[in-house]
CSV table of C-alpha atoms and ligand atoms in Angstrom, one decimal:
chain,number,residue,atom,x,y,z
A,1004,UNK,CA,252.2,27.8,278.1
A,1005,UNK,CA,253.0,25.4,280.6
A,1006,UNK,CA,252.3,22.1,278.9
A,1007,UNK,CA,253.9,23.9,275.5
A,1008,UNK,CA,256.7,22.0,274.7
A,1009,UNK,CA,260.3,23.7,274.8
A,1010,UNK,CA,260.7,23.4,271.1
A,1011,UNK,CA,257.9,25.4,270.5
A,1012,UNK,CA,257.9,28.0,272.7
A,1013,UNK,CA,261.3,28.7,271.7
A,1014,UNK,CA,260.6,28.6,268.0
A,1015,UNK,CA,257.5,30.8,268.2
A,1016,UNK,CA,259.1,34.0,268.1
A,1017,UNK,CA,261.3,32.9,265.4
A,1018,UNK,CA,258.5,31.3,263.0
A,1019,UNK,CA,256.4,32.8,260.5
A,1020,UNK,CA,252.8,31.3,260.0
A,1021,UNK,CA,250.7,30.7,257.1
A,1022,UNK,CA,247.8,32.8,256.4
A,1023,UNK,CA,248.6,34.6,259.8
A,1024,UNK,CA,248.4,37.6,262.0
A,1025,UNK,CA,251.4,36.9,263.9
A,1026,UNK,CA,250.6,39.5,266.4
A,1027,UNK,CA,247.5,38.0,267.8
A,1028,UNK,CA,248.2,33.9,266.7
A,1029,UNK,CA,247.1,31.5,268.8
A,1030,UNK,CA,249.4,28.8,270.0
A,1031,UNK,CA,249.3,26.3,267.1
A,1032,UNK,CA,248.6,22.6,268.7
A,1033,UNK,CA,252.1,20.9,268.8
A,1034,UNK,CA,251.5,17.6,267.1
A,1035,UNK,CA,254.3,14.7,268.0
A,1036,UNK,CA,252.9,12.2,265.8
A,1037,UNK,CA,250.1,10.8,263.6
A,1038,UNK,CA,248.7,7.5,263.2
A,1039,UNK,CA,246.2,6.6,260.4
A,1040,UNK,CA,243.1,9.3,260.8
A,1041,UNK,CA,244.9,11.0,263.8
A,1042,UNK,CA,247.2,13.4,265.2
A,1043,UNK,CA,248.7,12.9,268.6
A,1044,UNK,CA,249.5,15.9,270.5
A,1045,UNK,CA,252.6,16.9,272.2
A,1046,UNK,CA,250.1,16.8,275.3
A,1047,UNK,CA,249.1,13.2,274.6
A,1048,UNK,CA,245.9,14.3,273.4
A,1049,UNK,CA,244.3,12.7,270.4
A,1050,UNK,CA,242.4,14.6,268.0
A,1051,UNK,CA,240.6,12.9,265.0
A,1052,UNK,CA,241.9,14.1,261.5
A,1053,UNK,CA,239.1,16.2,259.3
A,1054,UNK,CA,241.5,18.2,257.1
A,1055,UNK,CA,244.1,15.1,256.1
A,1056,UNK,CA,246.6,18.5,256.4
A,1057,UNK,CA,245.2,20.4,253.7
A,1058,UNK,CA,243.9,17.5,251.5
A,1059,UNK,CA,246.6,15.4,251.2
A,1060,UNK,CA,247.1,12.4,253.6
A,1061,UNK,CA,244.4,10.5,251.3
A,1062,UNK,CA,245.6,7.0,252.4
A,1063,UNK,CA,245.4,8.0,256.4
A,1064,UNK,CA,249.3,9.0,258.0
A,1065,UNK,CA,251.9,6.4,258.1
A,1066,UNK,CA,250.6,3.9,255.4
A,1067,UNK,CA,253.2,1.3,255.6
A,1068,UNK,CA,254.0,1.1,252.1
A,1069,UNK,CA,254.8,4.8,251.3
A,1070,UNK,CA,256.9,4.6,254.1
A,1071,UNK,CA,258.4,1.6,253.1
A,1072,UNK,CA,259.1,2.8,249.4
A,1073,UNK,CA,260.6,6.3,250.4
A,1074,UNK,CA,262.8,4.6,253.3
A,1075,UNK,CA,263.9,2.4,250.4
A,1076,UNK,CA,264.7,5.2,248.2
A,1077,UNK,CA,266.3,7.2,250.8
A,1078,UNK,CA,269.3,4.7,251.0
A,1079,UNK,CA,269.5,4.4,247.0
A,1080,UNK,CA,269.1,8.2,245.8
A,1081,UNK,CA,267.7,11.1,247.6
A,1082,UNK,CA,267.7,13.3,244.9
A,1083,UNK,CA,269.6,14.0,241.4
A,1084,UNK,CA,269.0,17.3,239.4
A,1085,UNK,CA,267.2,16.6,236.2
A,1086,UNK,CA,268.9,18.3,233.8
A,1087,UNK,CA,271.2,15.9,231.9
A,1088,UNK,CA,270.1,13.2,234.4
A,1089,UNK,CA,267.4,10.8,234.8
A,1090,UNK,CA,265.8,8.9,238.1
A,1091,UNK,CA,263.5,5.9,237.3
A,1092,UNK,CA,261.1,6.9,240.0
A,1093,UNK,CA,260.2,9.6,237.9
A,1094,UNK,CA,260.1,8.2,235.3
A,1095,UNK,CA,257.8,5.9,235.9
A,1096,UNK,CA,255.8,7.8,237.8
A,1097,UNK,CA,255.7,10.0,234.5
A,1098,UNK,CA,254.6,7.2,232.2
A,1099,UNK,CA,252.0,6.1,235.1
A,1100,UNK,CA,250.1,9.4,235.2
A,1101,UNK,CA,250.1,9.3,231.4
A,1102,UNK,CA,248.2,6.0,231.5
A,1103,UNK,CA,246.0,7.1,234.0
A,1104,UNK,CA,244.9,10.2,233.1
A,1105,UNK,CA,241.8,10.5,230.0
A,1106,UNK,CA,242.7,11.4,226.6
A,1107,UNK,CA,246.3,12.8,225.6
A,1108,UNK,CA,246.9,13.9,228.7
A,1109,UNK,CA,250.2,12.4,228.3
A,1110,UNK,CA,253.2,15.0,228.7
A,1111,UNK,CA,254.4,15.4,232.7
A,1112,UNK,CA,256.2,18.5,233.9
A,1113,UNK,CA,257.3,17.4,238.0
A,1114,UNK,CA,257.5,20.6,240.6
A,1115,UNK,CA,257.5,20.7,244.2
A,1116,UNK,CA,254.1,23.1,244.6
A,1117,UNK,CA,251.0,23.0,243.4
A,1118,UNK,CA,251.5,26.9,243.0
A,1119,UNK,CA,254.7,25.9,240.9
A,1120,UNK,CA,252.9,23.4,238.4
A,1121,UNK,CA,249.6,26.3,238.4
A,1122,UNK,CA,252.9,29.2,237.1
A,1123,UNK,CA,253.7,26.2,234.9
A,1124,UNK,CA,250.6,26.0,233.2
A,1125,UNK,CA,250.3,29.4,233.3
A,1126,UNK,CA,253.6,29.5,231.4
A,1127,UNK,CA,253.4,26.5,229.1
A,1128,UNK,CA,249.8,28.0,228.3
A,1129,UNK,CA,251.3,32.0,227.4
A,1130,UNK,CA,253.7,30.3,225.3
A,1131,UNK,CA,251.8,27.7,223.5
A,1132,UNK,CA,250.4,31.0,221.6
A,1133,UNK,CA,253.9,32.8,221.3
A,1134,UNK,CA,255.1,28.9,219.7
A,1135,UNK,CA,252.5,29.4,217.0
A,1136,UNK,CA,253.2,32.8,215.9
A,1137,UNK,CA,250.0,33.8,217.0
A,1138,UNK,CA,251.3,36.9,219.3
A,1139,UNK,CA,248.5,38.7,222.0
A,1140,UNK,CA,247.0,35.6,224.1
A,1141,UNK,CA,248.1,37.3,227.7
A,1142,UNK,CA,245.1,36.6,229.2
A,1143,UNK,CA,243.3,34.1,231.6
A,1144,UNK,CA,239.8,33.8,232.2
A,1145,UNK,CA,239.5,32.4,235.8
A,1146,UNK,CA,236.0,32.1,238.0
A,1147,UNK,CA,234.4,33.8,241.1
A,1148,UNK,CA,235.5,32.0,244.1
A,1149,UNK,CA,238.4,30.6,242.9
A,1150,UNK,CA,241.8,29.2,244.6
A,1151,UNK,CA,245.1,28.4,242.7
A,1152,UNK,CA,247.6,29.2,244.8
A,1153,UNK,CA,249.8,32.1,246.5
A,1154,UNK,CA,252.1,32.8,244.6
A,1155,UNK,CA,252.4,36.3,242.2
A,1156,UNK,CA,250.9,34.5,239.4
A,1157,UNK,CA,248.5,32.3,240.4
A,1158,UNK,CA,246.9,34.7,242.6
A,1159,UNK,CA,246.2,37.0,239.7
A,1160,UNK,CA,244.3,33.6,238.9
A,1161,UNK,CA,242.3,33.2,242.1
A,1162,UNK,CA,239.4,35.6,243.0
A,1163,UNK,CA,241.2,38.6,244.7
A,1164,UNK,CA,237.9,40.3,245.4
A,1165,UNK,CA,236.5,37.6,247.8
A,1166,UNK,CA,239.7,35.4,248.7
A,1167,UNK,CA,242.6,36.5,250.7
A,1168,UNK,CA,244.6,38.3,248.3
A,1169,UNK,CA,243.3,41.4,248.1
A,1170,UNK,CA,245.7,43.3,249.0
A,1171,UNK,CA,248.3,42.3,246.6
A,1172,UNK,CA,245.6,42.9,243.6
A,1173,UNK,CA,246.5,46.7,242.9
A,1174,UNK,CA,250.4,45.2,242.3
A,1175,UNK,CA,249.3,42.6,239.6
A,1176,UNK,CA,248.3,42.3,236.4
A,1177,UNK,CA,244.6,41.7,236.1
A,1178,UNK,CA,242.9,38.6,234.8
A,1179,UNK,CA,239.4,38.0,233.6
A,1180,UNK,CA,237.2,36.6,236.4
A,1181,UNK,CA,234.1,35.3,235.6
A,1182,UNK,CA,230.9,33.7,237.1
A,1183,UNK,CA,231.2,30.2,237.2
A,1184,UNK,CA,228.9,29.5,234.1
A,1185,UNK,CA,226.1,27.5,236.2
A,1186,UNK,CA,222.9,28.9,234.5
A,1187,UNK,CA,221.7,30.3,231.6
A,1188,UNK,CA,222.6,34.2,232.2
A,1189,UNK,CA,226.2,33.0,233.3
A,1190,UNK,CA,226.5,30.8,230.4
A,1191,UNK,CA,225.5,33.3,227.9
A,1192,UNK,CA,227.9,35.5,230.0
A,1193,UNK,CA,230.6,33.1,229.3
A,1194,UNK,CA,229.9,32.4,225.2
A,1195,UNK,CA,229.9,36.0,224.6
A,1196,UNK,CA,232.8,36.8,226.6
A,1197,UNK,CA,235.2,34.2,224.8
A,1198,UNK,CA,233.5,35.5,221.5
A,1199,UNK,CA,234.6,39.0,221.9
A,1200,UNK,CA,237.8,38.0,223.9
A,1201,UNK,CA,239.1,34.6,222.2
A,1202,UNK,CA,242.1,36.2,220.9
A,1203,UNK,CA,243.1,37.9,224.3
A,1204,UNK,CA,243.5,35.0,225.6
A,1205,UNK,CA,245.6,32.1,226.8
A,1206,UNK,CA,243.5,29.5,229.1
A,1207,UNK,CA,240.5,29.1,231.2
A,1208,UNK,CA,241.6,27.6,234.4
A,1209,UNK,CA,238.9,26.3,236.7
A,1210,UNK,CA,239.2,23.9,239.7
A,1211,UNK,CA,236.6,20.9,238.0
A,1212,UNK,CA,233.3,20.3,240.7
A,1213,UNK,CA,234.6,21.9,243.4
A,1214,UNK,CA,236.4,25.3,244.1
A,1215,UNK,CA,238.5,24.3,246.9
A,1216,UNK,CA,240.2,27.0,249.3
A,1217,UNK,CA,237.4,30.0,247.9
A,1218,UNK,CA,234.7,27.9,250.3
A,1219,UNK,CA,234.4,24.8,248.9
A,1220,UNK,CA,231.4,25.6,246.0
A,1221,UNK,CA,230.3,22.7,243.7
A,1222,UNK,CA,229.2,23.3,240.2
A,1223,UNK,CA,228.1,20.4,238.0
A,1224,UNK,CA,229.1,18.2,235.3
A,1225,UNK,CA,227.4,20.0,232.8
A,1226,UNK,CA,229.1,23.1,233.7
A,1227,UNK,CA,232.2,21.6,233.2
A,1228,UNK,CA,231.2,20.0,229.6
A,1229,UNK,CA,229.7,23.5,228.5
A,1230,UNK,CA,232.7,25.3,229.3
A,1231,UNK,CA,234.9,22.2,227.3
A,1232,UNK,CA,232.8,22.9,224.6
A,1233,UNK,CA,232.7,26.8,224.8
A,1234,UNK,CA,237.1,26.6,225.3
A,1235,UNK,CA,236.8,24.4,222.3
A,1236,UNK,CA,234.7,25.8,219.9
A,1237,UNK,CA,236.6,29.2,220.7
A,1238,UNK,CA,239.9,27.8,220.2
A,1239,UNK,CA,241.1,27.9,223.9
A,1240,UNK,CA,242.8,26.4,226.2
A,1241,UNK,CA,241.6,24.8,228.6
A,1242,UNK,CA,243.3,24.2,232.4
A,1243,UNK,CA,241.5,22.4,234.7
A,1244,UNK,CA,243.7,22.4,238.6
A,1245,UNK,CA,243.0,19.1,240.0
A,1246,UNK,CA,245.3,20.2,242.8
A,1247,UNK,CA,242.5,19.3,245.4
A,1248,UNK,CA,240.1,17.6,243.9
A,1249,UNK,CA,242.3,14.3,241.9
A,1250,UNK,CA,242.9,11.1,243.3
A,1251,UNK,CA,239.8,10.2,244.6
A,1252,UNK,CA,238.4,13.5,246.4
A,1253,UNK,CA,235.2,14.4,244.3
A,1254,UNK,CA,234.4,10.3,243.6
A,1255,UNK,CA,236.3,9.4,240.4
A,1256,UNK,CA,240.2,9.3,240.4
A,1257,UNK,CA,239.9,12.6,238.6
A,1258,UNK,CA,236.9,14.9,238.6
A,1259,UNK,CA,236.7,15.9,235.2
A,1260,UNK,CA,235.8,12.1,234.3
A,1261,UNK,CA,233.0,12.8,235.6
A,1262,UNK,CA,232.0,15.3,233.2
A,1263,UNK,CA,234.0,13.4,230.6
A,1264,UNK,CA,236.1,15.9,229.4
A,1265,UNK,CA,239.6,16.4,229.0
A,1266,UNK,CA,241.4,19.4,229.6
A,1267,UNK,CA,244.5,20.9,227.6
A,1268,UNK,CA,246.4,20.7,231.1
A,1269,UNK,CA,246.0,19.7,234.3
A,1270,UNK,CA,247.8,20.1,237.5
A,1271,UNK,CA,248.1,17.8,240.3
A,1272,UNK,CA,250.1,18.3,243.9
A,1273,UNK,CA,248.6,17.0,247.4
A,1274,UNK,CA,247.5,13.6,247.0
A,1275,UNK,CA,249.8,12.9,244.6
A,1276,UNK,CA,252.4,11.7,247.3
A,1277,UNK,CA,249.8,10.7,249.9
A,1278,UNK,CA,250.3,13.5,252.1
A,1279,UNK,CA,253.8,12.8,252.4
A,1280,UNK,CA,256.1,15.1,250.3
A,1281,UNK,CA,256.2,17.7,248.3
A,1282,UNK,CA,255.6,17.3,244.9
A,1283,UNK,CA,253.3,18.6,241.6
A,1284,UNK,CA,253.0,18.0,238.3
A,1285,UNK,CA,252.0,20.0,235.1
A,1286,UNK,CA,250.5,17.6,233.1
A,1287,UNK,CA,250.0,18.7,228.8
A,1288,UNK,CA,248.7,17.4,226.0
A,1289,UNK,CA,250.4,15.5,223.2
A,1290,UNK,CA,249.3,18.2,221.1
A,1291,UNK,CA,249.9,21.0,223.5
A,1292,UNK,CA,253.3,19.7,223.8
A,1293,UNK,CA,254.0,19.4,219.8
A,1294,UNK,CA,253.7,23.2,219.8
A,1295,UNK,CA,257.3,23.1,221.6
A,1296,UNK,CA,258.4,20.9,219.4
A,1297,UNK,CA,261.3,21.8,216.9
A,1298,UNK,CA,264.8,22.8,215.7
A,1299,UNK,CA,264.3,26.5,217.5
A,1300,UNK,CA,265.5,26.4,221.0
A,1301,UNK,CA,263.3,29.1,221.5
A,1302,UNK,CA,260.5,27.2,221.8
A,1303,UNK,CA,261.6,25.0,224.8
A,1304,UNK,CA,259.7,25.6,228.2
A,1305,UNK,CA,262.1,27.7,230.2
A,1306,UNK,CA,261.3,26.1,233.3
A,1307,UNK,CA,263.2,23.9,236.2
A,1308,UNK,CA,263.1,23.6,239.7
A,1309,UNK,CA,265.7,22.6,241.4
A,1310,UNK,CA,263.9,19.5,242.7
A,1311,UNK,CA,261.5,18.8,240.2
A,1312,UNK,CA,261.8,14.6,240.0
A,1313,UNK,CA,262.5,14.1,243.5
A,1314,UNK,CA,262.7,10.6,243.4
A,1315,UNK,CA,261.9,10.4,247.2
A,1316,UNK,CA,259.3,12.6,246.6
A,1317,UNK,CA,258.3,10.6,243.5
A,1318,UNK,CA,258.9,7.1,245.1
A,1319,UNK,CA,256.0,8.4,247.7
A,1320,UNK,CA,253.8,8.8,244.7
A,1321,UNK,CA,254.7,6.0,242.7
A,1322,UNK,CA,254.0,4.0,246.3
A,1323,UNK,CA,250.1,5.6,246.0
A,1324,UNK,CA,249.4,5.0,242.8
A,1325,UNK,CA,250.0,1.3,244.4
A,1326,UNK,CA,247.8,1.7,246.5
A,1327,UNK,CA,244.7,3.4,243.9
A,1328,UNK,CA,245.5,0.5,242.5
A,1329,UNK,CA,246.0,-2.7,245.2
A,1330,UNK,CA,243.1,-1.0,247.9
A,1331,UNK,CA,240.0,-0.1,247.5
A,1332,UNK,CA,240.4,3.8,247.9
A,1333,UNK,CA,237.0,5.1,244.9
A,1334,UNK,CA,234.8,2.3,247.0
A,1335,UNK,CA,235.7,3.7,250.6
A,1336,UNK,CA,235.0,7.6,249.3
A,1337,UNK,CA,231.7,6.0,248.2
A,1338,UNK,CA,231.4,4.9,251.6
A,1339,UNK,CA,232.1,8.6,253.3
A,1340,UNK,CA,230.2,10.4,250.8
A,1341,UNK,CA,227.3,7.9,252.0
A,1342,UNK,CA,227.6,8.8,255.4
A,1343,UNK,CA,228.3,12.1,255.4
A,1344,UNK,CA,224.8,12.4,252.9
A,1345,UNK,CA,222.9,10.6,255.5
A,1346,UNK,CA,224.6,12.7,258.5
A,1347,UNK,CA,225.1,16.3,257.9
A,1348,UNK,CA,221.6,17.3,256.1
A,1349,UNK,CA,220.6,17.5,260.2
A,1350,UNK,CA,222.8,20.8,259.9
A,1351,UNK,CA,219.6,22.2,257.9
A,1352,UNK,CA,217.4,22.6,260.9
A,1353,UNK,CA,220.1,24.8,262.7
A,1354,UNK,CA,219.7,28.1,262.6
A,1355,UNK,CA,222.4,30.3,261.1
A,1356,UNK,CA,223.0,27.3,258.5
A,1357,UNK,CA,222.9,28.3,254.7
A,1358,UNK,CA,223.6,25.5,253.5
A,1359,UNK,CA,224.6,21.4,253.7
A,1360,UNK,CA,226.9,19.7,250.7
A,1361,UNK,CA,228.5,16.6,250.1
A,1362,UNK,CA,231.0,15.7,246.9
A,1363,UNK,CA,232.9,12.5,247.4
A,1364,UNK,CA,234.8,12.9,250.4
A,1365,UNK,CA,234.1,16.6,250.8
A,1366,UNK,CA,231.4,17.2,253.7
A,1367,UNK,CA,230.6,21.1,253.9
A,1368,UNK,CA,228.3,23.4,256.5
A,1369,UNK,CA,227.9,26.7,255.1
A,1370,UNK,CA,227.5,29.3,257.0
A,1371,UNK,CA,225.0,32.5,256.8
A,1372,UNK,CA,228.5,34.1,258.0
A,1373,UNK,CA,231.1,33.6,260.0
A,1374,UNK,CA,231.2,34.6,263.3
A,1375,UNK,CA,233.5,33.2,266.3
A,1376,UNK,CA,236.3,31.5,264.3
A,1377,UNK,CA,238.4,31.2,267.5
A,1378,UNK,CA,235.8,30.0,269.5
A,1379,UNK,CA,234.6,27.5,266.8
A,1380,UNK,CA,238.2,26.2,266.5
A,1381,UNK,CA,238.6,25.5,270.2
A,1382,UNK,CA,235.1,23.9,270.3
A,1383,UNK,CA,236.1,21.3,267.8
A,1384,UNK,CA,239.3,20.0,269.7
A,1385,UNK,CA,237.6,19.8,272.8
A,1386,UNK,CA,235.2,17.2,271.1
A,1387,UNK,CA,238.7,15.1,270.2
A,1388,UNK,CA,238.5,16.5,266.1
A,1389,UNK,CA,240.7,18.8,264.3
A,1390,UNK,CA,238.2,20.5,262.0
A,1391,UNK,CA,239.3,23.9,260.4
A,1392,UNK,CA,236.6,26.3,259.2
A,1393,UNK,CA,238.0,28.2,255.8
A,1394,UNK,CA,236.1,31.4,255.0
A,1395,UNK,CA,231.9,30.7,255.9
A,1396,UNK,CA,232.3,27.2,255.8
A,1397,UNK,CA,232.9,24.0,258.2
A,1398,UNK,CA,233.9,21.7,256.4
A,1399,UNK,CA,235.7,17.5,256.6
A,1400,UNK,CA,237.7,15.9,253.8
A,1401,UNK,CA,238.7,13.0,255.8
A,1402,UNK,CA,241.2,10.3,254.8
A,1403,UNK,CA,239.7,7.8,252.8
A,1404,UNK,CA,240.7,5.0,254.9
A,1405,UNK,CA,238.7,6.1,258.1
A,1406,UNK,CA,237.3,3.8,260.0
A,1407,UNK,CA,233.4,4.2,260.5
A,1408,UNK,CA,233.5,5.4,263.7
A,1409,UNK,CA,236.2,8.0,263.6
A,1410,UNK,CA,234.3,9.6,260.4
A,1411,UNK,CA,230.8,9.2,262.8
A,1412,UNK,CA,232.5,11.6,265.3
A,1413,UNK,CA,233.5,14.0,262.7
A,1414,UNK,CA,230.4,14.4,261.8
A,1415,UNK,CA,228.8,14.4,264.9
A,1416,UNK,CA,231.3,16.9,266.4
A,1417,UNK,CA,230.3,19.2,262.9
A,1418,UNK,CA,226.7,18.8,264.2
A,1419,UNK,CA,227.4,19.4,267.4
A,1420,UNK,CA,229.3,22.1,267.4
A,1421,UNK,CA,227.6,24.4,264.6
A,1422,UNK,CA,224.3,23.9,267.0
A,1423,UNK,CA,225.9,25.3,270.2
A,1424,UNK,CA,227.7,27.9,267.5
A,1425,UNK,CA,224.3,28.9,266.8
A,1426,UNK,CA,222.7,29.0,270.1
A,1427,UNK,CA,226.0,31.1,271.7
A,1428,UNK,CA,226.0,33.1,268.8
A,1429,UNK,CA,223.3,33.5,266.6
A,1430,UNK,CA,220.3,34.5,268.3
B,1739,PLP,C1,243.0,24.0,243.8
B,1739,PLP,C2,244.4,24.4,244.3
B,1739,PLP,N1,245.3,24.9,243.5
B,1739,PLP,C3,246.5,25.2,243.9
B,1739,PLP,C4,246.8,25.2,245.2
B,1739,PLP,C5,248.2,25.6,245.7
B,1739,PLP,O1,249.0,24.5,246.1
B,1739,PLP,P1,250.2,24.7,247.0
B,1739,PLP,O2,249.7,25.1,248.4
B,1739,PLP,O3,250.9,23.3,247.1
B,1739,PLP,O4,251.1,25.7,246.4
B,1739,PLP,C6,245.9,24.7,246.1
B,1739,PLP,C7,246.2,24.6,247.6
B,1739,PLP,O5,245.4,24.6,248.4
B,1739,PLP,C8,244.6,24.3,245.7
B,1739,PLP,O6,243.7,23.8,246.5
């Protein structure tokens, strides 16, 4: 504890961590600053970014011109409420999404969580029924593996059995959860379940090409068009959480283009400011939206955060659309996916290795299992990276704006590692 910092020593007792056994933590590593792909450490150690703090520094820390555009904002307007009043940041950044997104996705509901805009959804979806007079869709069908979030509703959402919910799943209302329809048995599974169950329920909410946070699984484009076609031709909705996987991460600004579908609503958060405030968004379709259209005000969405519209916090991602559209962000994934396809297949000849993936800038070693968290932790900041395993997987979603080498020593330090992992530990 000697080279701990005062202010964290003293805070320790006082702080609660995420996702934590308080009772046996280990020290978390006190960062003083960050610079493009890196942390700096109260101890003036530098350690190479891998997790861009939970997907979301996509331009690297500190790009000048989100700083630039919140400092601006700062001195003009930190924040008004948006009932009865308007900021132009969000605004614009409103009308921007809607001419970036594909199809109608056209009608923007700003939140400060991306669990907040997944119990939007969740909400606007339950209520899109209840609008039409068409009473008993109270259901969501969600998929094995999944992630949406940690709140009450959205966890009913996520896969209790095999996530870290579990013991909250007695306490909720159960959902529908489903094999992700990749082949024919789980396709058939799926037609037939929205055949009996159509009129149960309210959405299908899937993260599109890659379940995030449930150990980063990829499914295909074609499994996202069947299951567009299947929502359709049942007359459901159809939610896809782009939470971790828009702006960039899977290859295309948005992964459902990919599959060239569009959803009924998608959610955003993370990226969305470039890693640098809080901020979602709940993001309908024009024809979704009509539903709350009329002289009833019964039919409004009975929702508002206090600060939805943060115009810092939408200034930040008005600032990163910028930069989608003034740097070359799509062509520099290209680049990492590239890389990290040529690198990390090595991590097939280890033993205890399942398995070796790569989706945009999403690098993945699966593990048989996971054994030695602590140790495997440790291992990575001594070779100068902070890489986090989640679950059975080691995994990098680097910024996209690494530099060549910096991403080469992530994915040495992934080889690395998982080999003297295996030696210590799996013979
Ligand atoms: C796909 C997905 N949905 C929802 C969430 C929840 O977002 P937040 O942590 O901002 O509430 C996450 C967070 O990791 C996520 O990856």
């Amino acid at each position: 504890m000697n080279d701990t910092p005062e202010w964290l020593r003293d805070g320790l007792d006082h702080i609660w961590l995420p996702y934590t056994q308080m009772k046996t933590a280990s020290l978390p590593l006190g960062v003083a600053a960050t610079d493009g792909a890196r942390l700096i450490l109260e101890d003036g150690r530098t350690l190479i970014d891998g997790c861009t703090s939970w997907w979301t520094a996509c331009h690297g820390y500190n790009h000048a011109h989100l700083a630039d555009a919140v400092r601006r904002q700062l001195d003009v307007m930190p924040h008004v409420m948006m009932g009865g009043l308007a900021n132009e940041q969000a605004y614009t950044l409103a009308r921007r999404l809607a001419d970036l997104l594909p199809g109608d996705l056209s009608r923007v509901f700003l939140a400060e969580s991306g669990s907040v805009s997944i119990e939007v959804a969740m909400k606007m979806a339950v209520q899109y029924w209840i609008n039409r007079g068409e009473a008993g869709h109270t259901k969501f069908v969600c998929f094995e593996n999944s992630y949406h979030g940690d709140t009450l509703g959205t966890m009913q959402v996520g896969d209790m059995d095999q996530g870290m919910h579990g013991t909250y799943k007695d306490v909720l209302p159960q959902q529908h959860l489903l094999r992700v329809p990749i082949d024919d048995e789980s396709r058939a599974d799926f037609e037939y379940f929205l055949e009996q169950k159509a009129a149960e329920i309210a959405a299908v909410m899937i993260e599109p090409l890659v379940q995030g946070a449930g150990g980063f699984k990829f499914h295909d484009e074609e499994t996202l068009k069947f299951i567009r076609f299947e929502t359709d031709r049942h007359g459901v909705l159809l939610i896809c959480d782009e939470i971790m996987t828009g702006f960039g991460r899977t290859g295309s600004m948005f992964a459902c283009e990919q599959a060239g579908i569009v959803p009924d609503m998608m959610t955003l958060s993370k990226a969305l400011t470039g890693g640098t405030l809080p901020l979602s968004a709940t993001i309908s379709s024009a024809q979704v939206n009509e539903v709350f259209l009329s002289d009833d005000p019964n039919t409004a969405l009975m929702h508002g955060p206090t600060f939805m519209g943060n115009p810092l916090a939408c200034a930040a991602a008005n600032a990163s659309l910028d930069l989608f559209e003034q740097e070359p962000r799509l062509e520099q994934v290209v680049a990492i996916e590239r890389h990290m396809k040529d690198a990390l297949p090595k991590a097939h000849d280890i033993q205890g290795v399942a398995d070796v993936r790569v989706k945009g800038a999403i690098g993945v070693i699966e593990l048989a299992e996971m054994r030695k968290l602590n140790w495997l932790k440790q291992r990575f900041v001594d070779c100068g990276v902070f890489i986090r395993p989640l679950k059975d997987v080691i995994y990098i979603t680097p910024p996209f704006t690494i530099e060549q080498d910096d991403l080469a020593q992530l994915t040495n330090a992934m080889l690395q590692v998982t080999s003297e992992w295996s030696n210590e530990f799996y013979v």
